[in-house]
Short mmCIF file of N, CA, C and O in Angstrom, two decimals:
data_model
loop_
_atom_site.label_atom_id
_atom_site.label_comp_id
_atom_site.label_asym_id
_atom_site.label_seq_id
_atom_site.Cartn_x
_atom_site.Cartn_y
_atom_site.Cartn_z
N LEU D 6 0.83 -1.21 0.00
CA LEU D 6 0.00 0.00 0.00
C LEU D 6 0.86 1.26 0.00
O LEU D 6 0.53 2.23 -0.67
N LEU D 7 1.96 1.23 0.74
CA LEU D 7 2.86 2.39 0.74
C LEU D 7 3.41 2.65 -0.65
O LEU D 7 3.46 3.80 -1.10
N ALA D 8 3.77 1.60 -1.35
CA ALA D 8 4.31 1.73 -2.70
C ALA D 8 3.28 2.31 -3.66
O ALA D 8 3.63 2.93 -4.66
N GLU D 9 2.00 2.14 -3.35
CA GLU D 9 0.94 2.66 -4.21
C GLU D 9 0.47 4.04 -3.78
O GLU D 9 -0.54 4.54 -4.29
N GLY D 10 1.15 4.64 -2.82
CA GLY D 10 0.84 6.01 -2.43
C GLY D 10 -0.02 6.19 -1.20
O GLY D 10 -0.35 7.32 -0.85
N PHE D 11 -0.37 5.12 -0.55
CA PHE D 11 -1.14 5.25 0.69
C PHE D 11 -0.17 5.51 1.84
O PHE D 11 0.82 4.77 1.99
N HIS D 12 -0.43 6.54 2.63
CA HIS D 12 0.51 6.90 3.69
C HIS D 12 -0.11 6.94 5.06
O HIS D 12 0.50 7.45 6.01
N GLU D 13 -1.32 6.42 5.18
CA GLU D 13 -1.95 6.36 6.50
C GLU D 13 -2.68 5.03 6.64
O GLU D 13 -3.39 4.61 5.74
N VAL D 14 -2.47 4.41 7.79
CA VAL D 14 -3.13 3.15 8.12
C VAL D 14 -4.07 3.45 9.28
O VAL D 14 -3.68 4.09 10.26
N VAL D 15 -5.32 3.01 9.15
CA VAL D 15 -6.29 3.19 10.23
C VAL D 15 -6.60 1.82 10.81
O VAL D 15 -7.02 0.91 10.09
N LEU D 16 -6.37 1.67 12.12
CA LEU D 16 -6.73 0.44 12.81
C LEU D 16 -8.09 0.65 13.43
O LEU D 16 -8.28 1.59 14.21
N THR D 17 -9.02 -0.19 13.08
CA THR D 17 -10.38 -0.03 13.55
C THR D 17 -10.99 -1.40 13.84
O THR D 17 -10.48 -2.41 13.38
N GLY D 18 -12.04 -1.41 14.59
CA GLY D 18 -12.75 -2.64 14.88
C GLY D 18 -13.41 -2.55 16.24
O GLY D 18 -13.07 -1.70 17.05
N LEU D 19 -14.37 -3.42 16.45
CA LEU D 19 -15.02 -3.46 17.76
C LEU D 19 -14.00 -3.92 18.79
O LEU D 19 -13.24 -4.84 18.55
N ASN D 20 -14.00 -3.26 19.92
CA ASN D 20 -13.09 -3.63 21.02
C ASN D 20 -11.63 -3.66 20.56
O ASN D 20 -10.88 -4.57 20.90
N LEU D 21 -11.24 -2.64 19.82
CA LEU D 21 -9.88 -2.56 19.28
C LEU D 21 -8.82 -2.72 20.37
O LEU D 21 -7.81 -3.38 20.16
N GLY D 22 -9.06 -2.14 21.52
CA GLY D 22 -8.08 -2.20 22.60
C GLY D 22 -7.84 -3.59 23.14
O GLY D 22 -6.83 -3.84 23.81
N THR D 23 -8.74 -4.52 22.86
CA THR D 23 -8.56 -5.90 23.34
C THR D 23 -7.91 -6.79 22.28
O THR D 23 -7.87 -8.01 22.45
N TYR D 24 -7.37 -6.18 21.22
CA TYR D 24 -6.74 -6.95 20.14
C TYR D 24 -5.69 -7.91 20.71
O TYR D 24 -4.86 -7.53 21.53
N ARG D 25 -5.75 -9.14 20.25
CA ARG D 25 -4.77 -10.16 20.60
C ARG D 25 -4.57 -11.06 19.39
O ARG D 25 -5.53 -11.50 18.76
N ASP D 26 -3.33 -11.33 19.08
CA ASP D 26 -2.99 -12.33 18.07
C ASP D 26 -1.82 -13.11 18.64
O ASP D 26 -0.68 -12.61 18.62
N GLY D 27 -2.12 -14.26 19.19
CA GLY D 27 -1.09 -14.98 19.93
C GLY D 27 -0.70 -14.13 21.14
O GLY D 27 -1.55 -13.73 21.92
N GLY D 28 0.55 -13.80 21.24
CA GLY D 28 1.01 -12.95 22.34
C GLY D 28 1.07 -11.48 21.99
O GLY D 28 1.52 -10.66 22.80
N THR D 29 0.63 -11.11 20.79
CA THR D 29 0.72 -9.72 20.35
C THR D 29 -0.55 -8.96 20.73
O THR D 29 -1.65 -9.36 20.37
N THR D 30 -0.37 -7.87 21.46
CA THR D 30 -1.47 -7.00 21.84
C THR D 30 -1.53 -5.82 20.87
O THR D 30 -0.71 -5.72 19.95
N LEU D 31 -2.45 -4.92 21.10
CA LEU D 31 -2.55 -3.74 20.24
C LEU D 31 -1.25 -2.94 20.26
O LEU D 31 -0.79 -2.50 19.21
N SER D 32 -0.65 -2.77 21.42
CA SER D 32 0.61 -2.01 21.47
C SER D 32 1.70 -2.73 20.67
O SER D 32 2.48 -2.08 19.96
N GLY D 33 1.74 -4.05 20.75
CA GLY D 33 2.72 -4.81 19.97
C GLY D 33 2.48 -4.70 18.47
O GLY D 33 3.42 -4.57 17.69
N LEU D 34 1.22 -4.74 18.07
CA LEU D 34 0.88 -4.56 16.66
C LEU D 34 1.31 -3.18 16.18
O LEU D 34 1.91 -3.04 15.11
N LEU D 35 1.04 -2.16 16.99
CA LEU D 35 1.47 -0.81 16.62
C LEU D 35 2.98 -0.73 16.46
O LEU D 35 3.48 -0.12 15.50
N GLU D 36 3.70 -1.32 17.38
CA GLU D 36 5.17 -1.32 17.28
C GLU D 36 5.63 -1.99 15.99
O GLU D 36 6.51 -1.47 15.29
N LYS D 37 5.03 -3.13 15.65
CA LYS D 37 5.39 -3.83 14.42
C LYS D 37 5.09 -2.98 13.19
O LYS D 37 5.89 -2.92 12.25
N LEU D 38 3.93 -2.33 13.19
CA LEU D 38 3.58 -1.48 12.05
C LEU D 38 4.51 -0.28 11.94
O LEU D 38 4.93 0.08 10.84
N LEU D 39 4.84 0.32 13.06
CA LEU D 39 5.76 1.46 13.03
C LEU D 39 7.14 1.05 12.52
O LEU D 39 7.79 1.80 11.79
N ASP D 40 7.59 -0.14 12.90
CA ASP D 40 8.88 -0.64 12.41
C ASP D 40 8.84 -0.94 10.91
O ASP D 40 9.79 -0.64 10.19
N ALA D 41 7.74 -1.53 10.45
CA ALA D 41 7.63 -1.95 9.06
C ALA D 41 7.27 -0.80 8.11
O ALA D 41 7.60 -0.86 6.93
N CYS D 42 6.60 0.19 8.61
CA CYS D 42 6.07 1.27 7.75
C CYS D 42 6.65 2.60 8.21
O CYS D 42 5.94 3.45 8.74
N ARG D 43 7.91 2.78 8.00
CA ARG D 43 8.60 3.98 8.51
C ARG D 43 8.03 5.29 7.95
O ARG D 43 8.14 6.32 8.59
N ASP D 44 7.44 5.25 6.77
CA ASP D 44 6.93 6.48 6.15
C ASP D 44 5.42 6.62 6.24
O ASP D 44 4.84 7.43 5.54
N ALA D 45 4.78 5.84 7.10
CA ALA D 45 3.32 5.90 7.21
C ALA D 45 2.90 6.46 8.56
O ALA D 45 3.63 6.36 9.54
N ARG D 46 1.72 7.04 8.55
CA ARG D 46 1.09 7.45 9.80
C ARG D 46 0.09 6.37 10.17
O ARG D 46 -0.52 5.75 9.31
N ILE D 47 -0.11 6.21 11.47
CA ILE D 47 -1.07 5.21 11.94
C ILE D 47 -2.10 5.92 12.80
O ILE D 47 -1.77 6.72 13.67
N ARG D 48 -3.35 5.64 12.51
CA ARG D 48 -4.46 6.24 13.24
C ARG D 48 -5.24 5.12 13.93
O ARG D 48 -5.49 4.08 13.35
N LEU D 49 -5.59 5.37 15.18
CA LEU D 49 -6.40 4.42 15.93
C LEU D 49 -7.85 4.88 15.91
O LEU D 49 -8.13 6.05 16.14
N ALA D 50 -8.75 3.95 15.69
CA ALA D 50 -10.17 4.25 15.84
C ALA D 50 -10.49 4.18 17.33
O ALA D 50 -9.59 4.22 18.17
N SER D 51 -11.70 4.04 17.67
CA SER D 51 -12.15 4.06 19.06
C SER D 51 -11.47 2.99 19.91
O SER D 51 -11.43 1.82 19.54
N VAL D 52 -10.91 3.42 21.04
CA VAL D 52 -10.29 2.50 22.00
C VAL D 52 -10.92 2.75 23.36
O VAL D 52 -10.91 3.89 23.85
N GLU D 53 -11.49 1.72 23.96
CA GLU D 53 -12.15 1.85 25.26
C GLU D 53 -11.15 2.29 26.32
O GLU D 53 -9.99 1.86 26.30
N PRO D 54 -11.57 3.13 27.25
CA PRO D 54 -10.63 3.65 28.24
C PRO D 54 -9.99 2.58 29.11
O PRO D 54 -8.83 2.72 29.49
N ASP D 55 -10.69 1.51 29.39
CA ASP D 55 -10.13 0.48 30.26
C ASP D 55 -9.17 -0.45 29.52
O ASP D 55 -8.57 -1.33 30.14
N THR D 56 -8.98 -0.26 28.22
CA THR D 56 -8.04 -1.10 27.48
C THR D 56 -6.73 -0.37 27.18
O THR D 56 -5.81 -0.98 26.63
N PHE D 57 -6.64 0.90 27.53
CA PHE D 57 -5.36 1.60 27.44
C PHE D 57 -4.48 1.09 28.57
O PHE D 57 -4.90 1.05 29.72
N ASP D 58 -3.26 0.70 28.26
CA ASP D 58 -2.31 0.32 29.31
C ASP D 58 -1.01 1.10 29.08
O ASP D 58 -0.89 1.86 28.11
N ASP D 59 -0.06 0.92 29.97
CA ASP D 59 1.20 1.67 29.87
C ASP D 59 1.93 1.40 28.57
O ASP D 59 2.53 2.30 27.98
N ALA D 60 1.87 0.16 28.09
CA ALA D 60 2.54 -0.18 26.83
C ALA D 60 1.92 0.58 25.66
O ALA D 60 2.63 1.12 24.80
N LEU D 61 0.60 0.66 25.61
CA LEU D 61 -0.07 1.38 24.53
C LEU D 61 0.23 2.88 24.63
O LEU D 61 0.51 3.53 23.62
N ILE D 62 0.21 3.41 25.82
CA ILE D 62 0.51 4.83 25.98
C ILE D 62 1.94 5.13 25.55
O ILE D 62 2.20 6.16 24.92
N ALA D 63 2.86 4.23 25.83
CA ALA D 63 4.25 4.43 25.40
C ALA D 63 4.35 4.46 23.88
O ALA D 63 5.08 5.28 23.31
N VAL D 64 3.61 3.59 23.20
CA VAL D 64 3.68 3.52 21.74
C VAL D 64 3.05 4.75 21.09
O VAL D 64 3.56 5.26 20.09
N ILE D 65 1.96 5.27 21.67
CA ILE D 65 1.31 6.42 21.03
C ILE D 65 2.14 7.69 21.17
O ILE D 65 1.82 8.71 20.56
N ALA D 66 3.22 7.62 21.92
CA ALA D 66 4.14 8.76 22.00
C ALA D 66 4.86 8.99 20.67
O ALA D 66 5.31 10.09 20.39
N ASP D 67 4.94 7.96 19.84
CA ASP D 67 5.58 8.08 18.53
C ASP D 67 4.76 9.05 17.68
O ASP D 67 3.54 8.89 17.53
N THR D 68 5.40 10.04 17.13
CA THR D 68 4.68 11.08 16.37
C THR D 68 4.09 10.56 15.06
O THR D 68 3.30 11.26 14.44
N ARG D 69 4.42 9.35 14.67
CA ARG D 69 3.78 8.76 13.49
C ARG D 69 2.40 8.21 13.82
O ARG D 69 1.63 7.89 12.93
N VAL D 70 2.09 8.11 15.10
CA VAL D 70 0.73 7.76 15.52
C VAL D 70 -0.05 9.07 15.56
O VAL D 70 0.36 10.03 16.22
N CYS D 71 -1.14 9.12 14.82
CA CYS D 71 -1.95 10.36 14.77
C CYS D 71 -2.40 10.74 16.17
O CYS D 71 -2.81 9.87 16.95
N PRO D 72 -2.36 12.03 16.49
CA PRO D 72 -2.63 12.47 17.86
C PRO D 72 -4.10 12.62 18.21
O PRO D 72 -4.42 13.18 19.26
N HIS D 73 -5.00 12.14 17.37
CA HIS D 73 -6.41 12.18 17.73
C HIS D 73 -6.81 10.81 18.26
O HIS D 73 -6.58 9.79 17.61
N PHE D 74 -7.39 10.82 19.45
CA PHE D 74 -7.79 9.57 20.09
C PHE D 74 -9.26 9.65 20.45
O PHE D 74 -9.68 10.57 21.17
N HIS D 75 -10.03 8.71 19.93
CA HIS D 75 -11.44 8.64 20.28
C HIS D 75 -11.57 7.64 21.41
O HIS D 75 -11.26 6.46 21.25
N ILE D 76 -12.00 8.13 22.57
CA ILE D 76 -12.11 7.30 23.77
C ILE D 76 -13.52 7.48 24.30
O ILE D 76 -13.87 8.55 24.79
N PRO D 77 -14.37 6.46 24.21
CA PRO D 77 -15.75 6.61 24.64
C PRO D 77 -15.88 6.77 26.16
O PRO D 77 -15.41 5.94 26.91
N LEU D 78 -16.50 7.86 26.58
CA LEU D 78 -16.78 8.09 28.00
C LEU D 78 -18.12 7.47 28.36
O LEU D 78 -18.25 6.78 29.36
N GLN D 79 -19.14 7.73 27.57
CA GLN D 79 -20.52 7.28 27.73
C GLN D 79 -21.28 8.05 28.80
O GLN D 79 -22.40 8.45 28.59
N SER D 80 -20.68 8.25 29.98
CA SER D 80 -21.33 9.02 31.04
C SER D 80 -20.27 9.49 32.01
O SER D 80 -19.26 8.82 32.21
N GLY D 81 -20.51 10.65 32.61
CA GLY D 81 -19.63 11.15 33.67
C GLY D 81 -20.17 10.80 35.04
O GLY D 81 -19.67 11.30 36.05
N ASP D 82 -21.16 9.94 35.09
CA ASP D 82 -21.78 9.53 36.35
C ASP D 82 -21.47 8.05 36.59
O ASP D 82 -21.82 7.19 35.77
N ASP D 83 -20.83 7.76 37.70
CA ASP D 83 -20.39 6.39 37.98
C ASP D 83 -21.54 5.40 38.09
O ASP D 83 -21.41 4.25 37.68
N ALA D 84 -22.68 5.82 38.63
CA ALA D 84 -23.82 4.91 38.75
C ALA D 84 -24.35 4.53 37.37
O ALA D 84 -24.69 3.37 37.12
N VAL D 85 -24.40 5.49 36.46
CA VAL D 85 -24.84 5.20 35.09
C VAL D 85 -23.81 4.30 34.40
O VAL D 85 -24.18 3.32 33.73
N LEU D 86 -22.53 4.58 34.58
CA LEU D 86 -21.50 3.72 33.99
C LEU D 86 -21.64 2.28 34.49
O LEU D 86 -21.51 1.34 33.72
N ALA D 87 -21.93 2.12 35.77
CA ALA D 87 -22.12 0.77 36.33
C ALA D 87 -23.33 0.10 35.69
O ALA D 87 -23.26 -1.09 35.34
N ARG D 88 -24.44 0.83 35.50
CA ARG D 88 -25.62 0.24 34.85
C ARG D 88 -25.33 -0.11 33.40
O ARG D 88 -25.95 -1.01 32.83
N MET D 89 -24.40 0.60 32.78
CA MET D 89 -24.00 0.30 31.41
C MET D 89 -23.01 -0.87 31.34
O MET D 89 -22.57 -1.24 30.26
N ASN D 90 -22.64 -1.40 32.50
CA ASN D 90 -21.64 -2.46 32.58
C ASN D 90 -20.28 -2.04 32.07
O ASN D 90 -19.53 -2.85 31.51
N ARG D 91 -19.96 -0.75 32.23
CA ARG D 91 -18.62 -0.26 31.87
C ARG D 91 -17.65 -0.66 32.98
O ARG D 91 -18.01 -0.72 34.15
N ARG D 92 -16.42 -0.92 32.58
CA ARG D 92 -15.42 -1.39 33.54
C ARG D 92 -14.51 -0.25 33.99
O ARG D 92 -13.36 -0.47 34.36
N TYR D 93 -14.99 0.97 33.94
CA TYR D 93 -14.21 2.14 34.36
C TYR D 93 -15.17 3.13 34.99
O TYR D 93 -16.39 3.02 34.86
N ARG D 94 -14.60 4.10 35.66
CA ARG D 94 -15.37 5.18 36.28
C ARG D 94 -14.92 6.50 35.66
O ARG D 94 -13.89 6.56 34.99
N ALA D 95 -15.68 7.53 35.88
CA ALA D 95 -15.38 8.84 35.29
C ALA D 95 -13.97 9.29 35.66
O ALA D 95 -13.22 9.80 34.82
N ALA D 96 -13.58 9.11 36.91
CA ALA D 96 -12.24 9.53 37.35
C ALA D 96 -11.15 8.76 36.59
O ALA D 96 -10.09 9.33 36.29
N ASP D 97 -11.40 7.48 36.27
CA ASP D 97 -10.43 6.70 35.49
C ASP D 97 -10.24 7.33 34.12
O ASP D 97 -9.13 7.44 33.61
N PHE D 98 -11.35 7.72 33.50
CA PHE D 98 -11.31 8.37 32.20
C PHE D 98 -10.49 9.66 32.29
O PHE D 98 -9.62 9.93 31.46
N GLY D 99 -10.77 10.46 33.32
CA GLY D 99 -10.04 11.71 33.50
C GLY D 99 -8.54 11.49 33.66
O GLY D 99 -7.73 12.20 33.06
N ARG D 100 -8.16 10.50 34.47
CA ARG D 100 -6.73 10.19 34.66
C ARG D 100 -6.10 9.72 33.35
O ARG D 100 -4.95 10.09 33.05
N LEU D 101 -6.83 8.94 32.58
CA LEU D 101 -6.31 8.47 31.29
C LEU D 101 -6.03 9.65 30.36
O LEU D 101 -4.96 9.73 29.75
N VAL D 102 -6.98 10.55 30.26
CA VAL D 102 -6.78 11.72 29.39
C VAL D 102 -5.57 12.52 29.84
O VAL D 102 -4.73 12.92 29.03
N GLU D 103 -5.45 12.73 31.15
CA GLU D 103 -4.28 13.46 31.67
C GLU D 103 -2.99 12.74 31.30
O GLU D 103 -2.01 13.37 30.92
N HIS D 104 -2.98 11.41 31.42
CA HIS D 104 -1.79 10.62 31.10
C HIS D 104 -1.45 10.75 29.62
O HIS D 104 -0.27 10.94 29.25
N ILE D 105 -2.44 10.65 28.77
CA ILE D 105 -2.20 10.78 27.32
C ILE D 105 -1.61 12.14 27.01
O ILE D 105 -0.65 12.26 26.24
N VAL D 106 -2.16 13.18 27.60
CA VAL D 106 -1.69 14.54 27.33
C VAL D 106 -0.25 14.74 27.81
O VAL D 106 0.50 15.51 27.21
N THR D 107 0.16 14.04 28.86
CA THR D 107 1.56 14.16 29.29
C THR D 107 2.50 13.52 28.29
O THR D 107 3.64 13.95 28.15
N VAL D 108 2.02 12.49 27.58
CA VAL D 108 2.84 11.80 26.58
C VAL D 108 2.75 12.49 25.23
O VAL D 108 3.73 12.55 24.49
N ARG D 109 1.57 13.00 24.90
CA ARG D 109 1.33 13.67 23.62
C ARG D 109 0.68 15.01 23.88
O ARG D 109 -0.53 15.11 23.98
N SER D 110 1.48 16.05 23.99
CA SER D 110 0.93 17.38 24.27
C SER D 110 0.03 17.87 23.13
O SER D 110 -0.80 18.75 23.33
N ASP D 111 0.17 17.27 21.94
CA ASP D 111 -0.65 17.65 20.79
C ASP D 111 -1.92 16.80 20.67
O ASP D 111 -2.63 16.89 19.69
N ALA D 112 -2.20 16.00 21.69
CA ALA D 112 -3.34 15.09 21.63
C ALA D 112 -4.67 15.83 21.58
O ALA D 112 -4.87 16.83 22.25
N SER D 113 -5.56 15.30 20.76
CA SER D 113 -6.96 15.72 20.71
C SER D 113 -7.77 14.50 21.12
O SER D 113 -7.55 13.41 20.58
N ILE D 114 -8.68 14.70 22.05
CA ILE D 114 -9.48 13.59 22.54
C ILE D 114 -10.92 13.80 22.12
O ILE D 114 -11.52 14.84 22.39
N GLY D 115 -11.48 12.81 21.42
CA GLY D 115 -12.90 12.81 21.10
C GLY D 115 -13.57 11.75 21.94
O GLY D 115 -12.93 10.81 22.41
N THR D 116 -14.86 11.88 22.14
CA THR D 116 -15.57 10.92 22.98
C THR D 116 -17.02 10.78 22.56
O THR D 116 -17.51 11.53 21.72
N ASP D 117 -17.70 9.82 23.15
CA ASP D 117 -19.15 9.65 23.01
C ASP D 117 -19.74 9.84 24.39
O ASP D 117 -19.16 9.40 25.38
N VAL D 118 -20.91 10.43 24.42
CA VAL D 118 -21.68 10.54 25.66
C VAL D 118 -23.11 10.16 25.33
O VAL D 118 -23.68 10.63 24.35
N ILE D 119 -23.66 9.27 26.13
CA ILE D 119 -25.05 8.85 25.96
C ILE D 119 -25.88 9.56 27.03
O ILE D 119 -25.55 9.50 28.21
N VAL D 120 -26.92 10.26 26.61
CA VAL D 120 -27.83 10.87 27.58
C VAL D 120 -29.19 10.19 27.45
O VAL D 120 -29.54 9.68 26.40
N GLY D 121 -29.90 10.15 28.56
CA GLY D 121 -31.20 9.50 28.57
C GLY D 121 -31.11 8.01 28.75
O GLY D 121 -32.08 7.29 28.47
N PHE D 122 -29.97 7.52 29.19
CA PHE D 122 -29.83 6.08 29.45
C PHE D 122 -30.85 5.69 30.52
O PHE D 122 -31.08 6.45 31.46
N PRO D 123 -31.47 4.53 30.41
CA PRO D 123 -32.48 4.13 31.41
C PRO D 123 -31.94 4.27 32.84
O PRO D 123 -30.86 3.78 33.15
N GLY D 124 -32.70 4.96 33.66
CA GLY D 124 -32.31 5.18 35.05
C GLY D 124 -31.50 6.44 35.28
O GLY D 124 -31.23 6.80 36.42
N GLU D 125 -31.10 7.12 34.19
CA GLU D 125 -30.35 8.36 34.37
C GLU D 125 -31.28 9.42 34.95
O GLU D 125 -32.38 9.64 34.43
N THR D 126 -30.85 10.06 36.00
CA THR D 126 -31.64 11.12 36.63
C THR D 126 -31.11 12.47 36.17
O THR D 126 -30.06 12.56 35.53
N GLY D 127 -31.81 13.51 36.54
CA GLY D 127 -31.33 14.85 36.28
C GLY D 127 -29.98 15.09 36.94
O GLY D 127 -29.10 15.75 36.38
N GLU D 128 -29.81 14.53 38.15
CA GLU D 128 -28.54 14.68 38.86
C GLU D 128 -27.42 13.93 38.14
O GLU D 128 -26.29 14.41 38.05
N SER D 129 -27.74 12.75 37.61
CA SER D 129 -26.75 11.98 36.84
C SER D 129 -26.31 12.76 35.62
O SER D 129 -25.12 12.84 35.31
N PHE D 130 -27.28 13.33 34.91
CA PHE D 130 -26.98 14.13 33.74
C PHE D 130 -26.09 15.32 34.12
O PHE D 130 -25.11 15.62 33.44
N GLN D 131 -26.42 15.97 35.22
CA GLN D 131 -25.64 17.13 35.66
C GLN D 131 -24.20 16.73 36.00
O GLN D 131 -23.26 17.46 35.70
N ARG D 132 -24.03 15.55 36.63
CA ARG D 132 -22.66 15.09 36.93
C ARG D 132 -21.88 14.88 35.64
O ARG D 132 -20.69 15.22 35.55
N THR D 133 -22.53 14.33 34.62
CA THR D 133 -21.86 14.15 33.32
C THR D 133 -21.50 15.50 32.73
O THR D 133 -20.37 15.72 32.28
N ARG D 134 -22.44 16.42 32.74
CA ARG D 134 -22.18 17.76 32.21
C ARG D 134 -21.04 18.42 32.96
O ARG D 134 -20.12 18.98 32.35
N ASP D 135 -21.08 18.35 34.28
CA ASP D 135 -20.02 18.97 35.08
C ASP D 135 -18.67 18.32 34.80
O ASP D 135 -17.66 19.01 34.71
N PHE D 136 -18.66 17.01 34.63
CA PHE D 136 -17.40 16.32 34.32
C PHE D 136 -16.84 16.83 33.02
O PHE D 136 -15.64 17.11 32.92
N LEU D 137 -17.67 16.95 32.02
CA LEU D 137 -17.19 17.39 30.71
C LEU D 137 -16.76 18.85 30.70
O LEU D 137 -15.78 19.21 30.08
N VAL D 138 -17.50 19.68 31.41
CA VAL D 138 -17.21 21.11 31.39
C VAL D 138 -16.09 21.48 32.34
O VAL D 138 -15.26 22.33 32.03
N LEU D 139 -16.03 20.82 33.48
CA LEU D 139 -15.13 21.27 34.53
C LEU D 139 -13.85 20.46 34.63
O LEU D 139 -12.98 20.84 35.43
N THR D 140 -13.71 19.39 33.91
CA THR D 140 -12.50 18.59 34.03
C THR D 140 -11.35 19.29 33.29
O THR D 140 -11.37 19.37 32.08
N PRO D 141 -10.39 19.81 34.05
CA PRO D 141 -9.27 20.50 33.39
C PRO D 141 -8.32 19.50 32.76
O PRO D 141 -8.13 18.39 33.28
N VAL D 142 -7.77 19.86 31.65
CA VAL D 142 -6.74 19.07 30.99
C VAL D 142 -5.52 19.95 30.88
O VAL D 142 -5.59 21.09 30.43
N SER D 143 -4.39 19.42 31.30
CA SER D 143 -3.13 20.20 31.28
C SER D 143 -2.78 20.62 29.88
O SER D 143 -2.98 19.96 28.94
#
């Protein structure tokens, strides 16, 4: 593909952060691609916040990895996240974003937020709003 003029690879798929091929994880795959495709940029599609680990964060420091990261939040309210069967809490998401920004100061973070989830109260919605509006990023 590089020889034919393609210079960006997009890794996408459901549950991308849980990628496994034998002993190779997503961070290992990224390392292999970066080694093999020295002149290409690599973009990650949506990666769940609980699947980011230190190895993945270390690899995304490479400037050939596009600095836009889509990380689904879904809700800033821990009770709603629990009802959604999410394996993270709002504070975990916030710490992850802070960690990414320390590694990639040029990072842009996109997210999804679901409102009106069954059982969400006005207070739950307000906690999500406050999380999104008031969470400082360095």
